[in-house]
PDB file of C-alpha atoms in Angstrom:
ATOM      1  CA  MET A   1       0.000   0.000   0.000  1.00  0.00           C
ATOM      2  CA  SER A   2       1.190   3.534  -0.616  1.00  0.00           C
ATOM      3  CA  LYS A   3       1.025   6.575   1.625  1.00  0.00           C
ATOM      4  CA  CYS A   4      -2.421   8.137   1.834  1.00  0.00           C
ATOM      5  CA  TRP A   5      -4.011  10.907   3.865  1.00  0.00           C
ATOM      6  CA  TYR A   6      -6.748  10.019   6.338  1.00  0.00           C
ATOM      7  CA  ILE A   7      -9.025  12.322   8.316  1.00  0.00           C
ATOM      8  CA  LEU A   8      -9.213  11.766  12.054  1.00  0.00           C
ATOM      9  CA  HIS A   9     -12.285  13.100  13.878  1.00  0.00           C
ATOM     10  CA  THR A  10     -11.577  14.674  17.285  1.00  0.00           C
ATOM     11  CA  TYR A  11     -13.261  16.757  19.930  1.00  0.00           C
ATOM     12  CA  THR A  12     -13.172  20.408  18.895  1.00  0.00           C
ATOM     13  CA  GLY A  13     -10.334  22.181  20.678  1.00  0.00           C
ATOM     14  CA  TYR A  14      -8.300  18.991  21.159  1.00  0.00           C
ATOM     15  CA  GLU A  15      -6.610  19.089  17.738  1.00  0.00           C
ATOM     16  CA  GLY A  16      -3.266  20.486  18.935  1.00  0.00           C
ATOM     17  CA  LYS A  17      -3.132  18.199  21.963  1.00  0.00           C
ATOM     18  CA  ILE A  18      -3.829  15.119  19.846  1.00  0.00           C
ATOM     19  CA  GLU A  19      -1.213  16.176  17.276  1.00  0.00           C
ATOM     20  CA  ARG A  20       1.383  16.491  20.076  1.00  0.00           C
ATOM     21  CA  THR A  21       0.313  13.112  21.509  1.00  0.00           C
ATOM     22  CA  LEU A  22       0.709  11.420  18.116  1.00  0.00           C
ATOM     23  CA  ARG A  23       4.167  12.980  17.628  1.00  0.00           C
ATOM     24  CA  THR A  24       5.179  11.841  21.135  1.00  0.00           C
ATOM     25  CA  MET A  25       3.985   8.312  20.366  1.00  0.00           C
ATOM     26  CA  LEU A  26       6.072   8.340  17.175  1.00  0.00           C
ATOM     27  CA  GLU A  27       9.193   9.464  19.064  1.00  0.00           C
ATOM     28  CA  ALA A  28       8.637   6.791  21.740  1.00  0.00           C
ATOM     29  CA  LYS A  29       8.151   4.170  18.962  1.00  0.00           C
ATOM     30  CA  GLU A  30       4.663   3.316  20.294  1.00  0.00           C
ATOM     31  CA  ILE A  31       3.485   3.799  16.707  1.00  0.00           C
ATOM     32  CA  ASP A  32       5.725   2.692  13.847  1.00  0.00           C
ATOM     33  CA  PRO A  33       7.081   5.788  12.004  1.00  0.00           C
ATOM     34  CA  ALA A  34       6.976   3.751   8.789  1.00  0.00           C
ATOM     35  CA  ILE A  35       3.188   3.508   9.146  1.00  0.00           C
ATOM     36  CA  LEU A  36       2.265   6.965  10.515  1.00  0.00           C
ATOM     37  CA  THR A  37       4.426   9.367   8.526  1.00  0.00           C
ATOM     38  CA  ASP A  38       2.866  12.809   9.123  1.00  0.00           C
ATOM     39  CA  VAL A  39       0.263  14.633  11.222  1.00  0.00           C
ATOM     40  CA  LYS A  40      -1.267  18.006  10.330  1.00  0.00           C
ATOM     41  CA  VAL A  41      -3.894  20.245  11.873  1.00  0.00           C
ATOM     42  CA  PRO A  42      -5.135  22.229   8.850  1.00  0.00           C
ATOM     43  CA  VAL A  43      -5.012  25.973   9.564  1.00  0.00           C
ATOM     44  CA  GLU A  44      -5.409  28.976   7.300  1.00  0.00           C
ATOM     45  CA  GLU A  45      -3.980  32.444   7.685  1.00  0.00           C
ATOM     46  CA  VAL A  46      -6.612  35.118   8.289  1.00  0.00           C
ATOM     47  CA  VAL A  47      -5.852  38.835   8.078  1.00  0.00           C
ATOM     48  CA  GLU A  48      -8.120  41.081  10.117  1.00  0.00           C
ATOM     49  CA  ILE A  49      -8.030  44.857   9.960  1.00  0.00           C
ATOM     50  CA  LYS A  50      -9.131  46.612  13.145  1.00  0.00           C
ATOM     51  CA  ASP A  51      -8.535  50.250  14.023  1.00  0.00           C
ATOM     52  CA  GLY A  52      -6.300  50.610  10.961  1.00  0.00           C
ATOM     53  CA  LYS A  53      -3.954  47.822  12.100  1.00  0.00           C
ATOM     54  CA  LYS A  54      -3.421  44.501  10.363  1.00  0.00           C
ATOM     55  CA  LYS A  55      -3.647  41.438  12.597  1.00  0.00           C
ATOM     56  CA  VAL A  56      -2.701  37.996  11.279  1.00  0.00           C
ATOM     57  CA  ARG A  57      -4.212  34.902  12.905  1.00  0.00           C
ATOM     58  CA  ASN A  58      -4.143  31.199  12.166  1.00  0.00           C
ATOM     59  CA  ASN A  59      -7.642  29.705  12.154  1.00  0.00           C
ATOM     60  CA  LYS A  60      -8.438  26.014  11.958  1.00  0.00           C
ATOM     61  CA  PHE A  61     -10.538  25.633   8.831  1.00  0.00           C
ATOM     62  CA  LEU A  62     -11.555  22.102   9.815  1.00  0.00           C
ATOM     63  CA  PRO A  63     -12.213  22.343  13.561  1.00  0.00           C
ATOM     64  CA  GLY A  64     -12.502  18.884  15.056  1.00  0.00           C
ATOM     65  CA  TYR A  65     -10.418  17.183  12.355  1.00  0.00           C
ATOM     66  CA  ILE A  66      -6.766  16.230  11.916  1.00  0.00           C
ATOM     67  CA  MET A  67      -5.047  14.967   8.781  1.00  0.00           C
ATOM     68  CA  VAL A  68      -2.790  11.934   9.221  1.00  0.00           C
ATOM     69  CA  GLU A  69      -0.599  10.467   6.499  1.00  0.00           C
ATOM     70  CA  MET A  70      -0.245   6.713   6.844  1.00  0.00           C
ATOM     71  CA  ASP A  71       1.087   3.774   4.918  1.00  0.00           C
ATOM     72  CA  LEU A  72      -1.264   1.137   6.382  1.00  0.00           C
ATOM     73  CA  PRO A  73      -0.082  -2.449   5.905  1.00  0.00           C
ATOM     74  CA  ASP A  74      -2.533  -5.145   4.848  1.00  0.00           C
ATOM     75  CA  LEU A  75      -1.763  -7.085   8.033  1.00  0.00           C
ATOM     76  CA  GLY A  76      -1.507  -5.312  11.376  1.00  0.00           C
ATOM     77  CA  TRP A  77      -3.393  -2.148  10.467  1.00  0.00           C
ATOM     78  CA  LYS A  78      -5.901  -2.742  13.293  1.00  0.00           C
ATOM     79  CA  ASP A  79      -3.203  -2.390  15.965  1.00  0.00           C
ATOM     80  CA  THR A  80      -2.074   1.030  14.717  1.00  0.00           C
ATOM     81  CA  CYS A  81      -5.614   2.319  14.159  1.00  0.00           C
ATOM     82  CA  SER A  82      -6.799   1.170  17.596  1.00  0.00           C
ATOM     83  CA  LYS A  83      -3.823   2.915  19.268  1.00  0.00           C
ATOM     84  CA  ILE A  84      -4.800   6.125  17.504  1.00  0.00           C
ATOM     85  CA  ARG A  85      -8.509   5.724  18.360  1.00  0.00           C
ATOM     86  CA  ARG A  86      -7.683   5.187  22.060  1.00  0.00           C
ATOM     87  CA  ILE A  87      -6.107   8.654  22.394  1.00  0.00           C
ATOM     88  CA  GLN A  88      -8.296  10.835  24.597  1.00  0.00           C
ATOM     89  CA  GLY A  89     -10.306  13.219  22.399  1.00  0.00           C
ATOM     90  CA  VAL A  90     -10.243  11.042  19.259  1.00  0.00           C
ATOM     91  CA  THR A  91     -13.639   9.782  18.120  1.00  0.00           C
ATOM     92  CA  GLY A  92     -12.412   7.816  15.096  1.00  0.00           C
ATOM     93  CA  PHE A  93     -11.581   7.948  11.428  1.00  0.00           C
ATOM     94  CA  VAL A  94     -14.028   9.784   9.185  1.00  0.00           C
ATOM     95  CA  GLY A  95     -16.348   7.573   7.158  1.00  0.00           C
ATOM     96  CA  THR A  96     -15.632   4.225   8.807  1.00  0.00           C
ATOM     97  CA  ASN A  97     -16.756   2.076  11.718  1.00  0.00           C
ATOM     98  CA  PRO A  98     -14.163   1.259  14.400  1.00  0.00           C
ATOM     99  CA  SER A  99     -13.930  -2.346  13.185  1.00  0.00           C
ATOM    100  CA  ASP A 100     -13.409  -1.353   9.529  1.00  0.00           C
ATOM    101  CA  ARG A 101     -10.206  -0.334   7.807  1.00  0.00           C
ATOM    102  CA  PRO A 102     -10.085   3.491   7.479  1.00  0.00           C
ATOM    103  CA  ARG A 103     -10.704   4.939   4.033  1.00  0.00           C
ATOM    104  CA  PRO A 104      -8.252   7.530   2.737  1.00  0.00           C
ATOM    105  CA  ILE A 105      -9.291  10.801   1.147  1.00  0.00           C
ATOM    106  CA  THR A 106      -8.490  11.286  -2.535  1.00  0.00           C
ATOM    107  CA  LYS A 107      -5.201  12.804  -3.621  1.00  0.00           C
ATOM    108  CA  ASP A 108      -7.056  15.863  -4.967  1.00  0.00           C
ATOM    109  CA  GLU A 109      -8.844  16.409  -1.643  1.00  0.00           C
ATOM    110  CA  ALA A 110      -5.558  16.098   0.238  1.00  0.00           C
ATOM    111  CA  LYS A 111      -3.823  18.471  -2.174  1.00  0.00           C
ATOM    112  CA  ASN A 112      -6.615  21.063  -1.796  1.00  0.00           C
ATOM    113  CA  LEU A 113      -6.541  20.880   2.003  1.00  0.00           C
ATOM    114  CA  LEU A 114      -2.751  21.090   2.175  1.00  0.00           C
ATOM    115  CA  GLN A 115      -2.644  23.951  -0.330  1.00  0.00           C
ATOM    116  CA  LYS A 116      -5.275  25.872   1.626  1.00  0.00           C
ATOM    117  CA  ALA A 117      -3.136  25.358   4.734  1.00  0.00           C
ATOM    118  CA  GLY A 118      -0.046  26.601   2.870  1.00  0.00           C
ATOM    119  CA  GLU A 119       1.764  23.260   3.150  1.00  0.00           C
ATOM    120  CA  ILE A 120       2.233  22.835  -0.601  1.00  0.00           C
ATOM    121  CA  LYS A 121       4.438  25.199  -2.531  1.00  0.00           C
ATOM    122  CA  GLY A 122       2.541  27.624  -4.639  1.00  0.00           C
ATOM    123  CA  GLU A 123       0.271  30.443  -3.777  1.00  0.00           C
ATOM    124  CA  LYS A 124      -0.589  30.444  -0.086  1.00  0.00           C
ATOM    125  CA  VAL A 125      -4.225  31.242   0.479  1.00  0.00           C
ATOM    126  CA  VAL A 126      -4.750  34.162   2.859  1.00  0.00           C
ATOM    127  CA  HIS A 127      -8.276  35.141   3.813  1.00  0.00           C
ATOM    128  CA  VAL A 128      -9.271  38.591   4.919  1.00  0.00           C
ATOM    129  CA  LYS A 129     -11.924  38.829   7.578  1.00  0.00           C
ATOM    130  CA  GLN A 130     -14.538  40.970   5.880  1.00  0.00           C
ATOM    131  CA  SER A 131     -16.026  43.840   7.792  1.00  0.00           C
ATOM    132  CA  TYR A 132     -17.393  45.893   4.900  1.00  0.00           C
ATOM    133  CA  ALA A 133     -20.922  46.405   3.611  1.00  0.00           C
ATOM    134  CA  VAL A 134     -22.229  48.007   0.432  1.00  0.00           C
ATOM    135  CA  GLY A 135     -22.591  51.725   1.069  1.00  0.00           C
ATOM    136  CA  ASP A 136     -19.746  51.961   3.618  1.00  0.00           C
ATOM    137  CA  GLN A 137     -17.400  54.917   3.338  1.00  0.00           C
ATOM    138  CA  VAL A 138     -13.788  53.746   2.978  1.00  0.00           C
ATOM    139  CA  LYS A 139     -10.377  55.298   2.574  1.00  0.00           C
ATOM    140  CA  ILE A 140      -7.923  53.604   0.218  1.00  0.00           C
ATOM    141  CA  THR A 141      -4.638  53.164   2.095  1.00  0.00           C
ATOM    142  CA  ASP A 142      -2.393  51.469  -0.459  1.00  0.00           C
ATOM    143  CA  GLY A 143      -1.790  51.241  -4.181  1.00  0.00           C
ATOM    144  CA  PRO A 144      -2.153  53.836  -6.939  1.00  0.00           C
ATOM    145  CA  PHE A 145      -5.353  55.262  -5.427  1.00  0.00           C
ATOM    146  CA  ALA A 146      -3.950  55.716  -1.897  1.00  0.00           C
ATOM    147  CA  THR A 147      -5.518  58.670  -0.040  1.00  0.00           C
ATOM    148  CA  PHE A 148      -8.710  58.558  -2.147  1.00  0.00           C
ATOM    149  CA  SER A 149     -12.000  58.037  -0.305  1.00  0.00           C
ATOM    150  CA  GLY A 150     -15.192  56.584  -1.654  1.00  0.00           C
ATOM    151  CA  THR A 151     -18.247  54.409  -1.223  1.00  0.00           C
ATOM    152  CA  VAL A 152     -18.250  50.616  -1.426  1.00  0.00           C
ATOM    153  CA  GLU A 153     -20.351  49.574  -4.439  1.00  0.00           C
ATOM    154  CA  GLU A 154     -19.621  45.847  -4.569  1.00  0.00           C
ATOM    155  CA  ILE A 155     -17.877  43.208  -2.451  1.00  0.00           C
ATOM    156  CA  ASN A 156     -16.258  40.142  -4.036  1.00  0.00           C
ATOM    157  CA  ALA A 157     -15.573  37.844  -1.063  1.00  0.00           C
ATOM    158  CA  GLU A 158     -14.058  35.037  -3.183  1.00  0.00           C
ATOM    159  CA  LYS A 159     -11.352  37.310  -4.573  1.00  0.00           C
ATOM    160  CA  ASP A 160     -11.118  39.522  -1.442  1.00  0.00           C
ATOM    161  CA  LYS A 161     -11.802  42.628  -3.560  1.00  0.00           C
ATOM    162  CA  LEU A 162     -13.924  45.755  -3.208  1.00  0.00           C
ATOM    163  CA  ARG A 163     -15.271  48.008  -5.935  1.00  0.00           C
ATOM    164  CA  VAL A 164     -15.180  51.547  -4.591  1.00  0.00           C
ATOM    165  CA  MET A 165     -16.638  54.636  -6.277  1.00  0.00           C
ATOM    166  CA  VAL A 166     -14.093  57.461  -5.913  1.00  0.00           C
ATOM    167  CA  GLN A 167     -14.058  61.021  -7.235  1.00  0.00           C
ATOM    168  CA  ILE A 168     -11.334  61.407  -9.858  1.00  0.00           C
ATOM    169  CA  PHE A 169     -11.232  64.726 -11.763  1.00  0.00           C
ATOM    170  CA  GLY A 170     -14.724  65.516 -10.480  1.00  0.00           C
ATOM    171  CA  ARG A 171     -16.289  62.289 -11.760  1.00  0.00           C
ATOM    172  CA  ALA A 172     -17.364  59.165  -9.913  1.00  0.00           C
ATOM    173  CA  THR A 173     -15.088  56.340 -11.057  1.00  0.00           C
ATOM    174  CA  PRO A 174     -15.219  52.670  -9.992  1.00  0.00           C
ATOM    175  CA  VAL A 175     -11.908  51.377  -8.629  1.00  0.00           C
ATOM    176  CA  GLU A 176     -11.207  47.762  -7.668  1.00  0.00           C
ATOM    177  CA  VAL A 177      -8.974  47.340  -4.601  1.00  0.00           C
ATOM    178  CA  SER A 178      -7.991  44.502  -2.290  1.00  0.00           C
ATOM    179  CA  LEU A 179      -9.665  44.318   1.112  1.00  0.00           C
ATOM    180  CA  LEU A 180      -6.199  44.959   2.571  1.00  0.00           C
ATOM    181  CA  GLN A 181      -5.928  48.251   0.652  1.00  0.00           C
ATOM    182  CA  ALA A 182      -9.005  49.880   2.239  1.00  0.00           C
ATOM    183  CA  GLU A 183     -10.194  50.801   5.696  1.00  0.00           C
ATOM    184  CA  LYS A 184     -13.516  52.082   6.991  1.00  0.00           C
ATOM    185  CA  ILE A 185     -13.842  55.769   7.724  1.00  0.00           C
TER     186      ILE A 185
END
């Protein structure tokens, strides 16, 4: 069998503790490092702008779940899986009964989760906590339209963009800016 990613269901808030427990078990050789090769708590970077200051936080985008990479053997997989299930706070593997062999997630699902968490090289996904509404007055703080003020006309949450109507040469002109380039007045 080859290495695959599995999703482990846990109590919400126990993700970090369970990750540390699994890493400790690997170091103590309680779990074979050839079978359990990696443990990840998927987090995403969130940028929040409050009082004109940028604050960066890491949020779990799958609270209550941990990703584990395992190379489960055909014989002896029950021993490893039962050791993992017995950790306090673990409820089991997603999509399977305790007596069944865990089912891995697809390679595409694993790639998407790891990319969202910034684990795979490429563009790291950073989300901006949105605190704008259509009609809000904003000041553009960065880019070619810095120091201009205007009214929010449209919010594109997927692309983290705002369309702001600003006065340029006495005319209302739509300008598209990143959520990071504007702040409420």
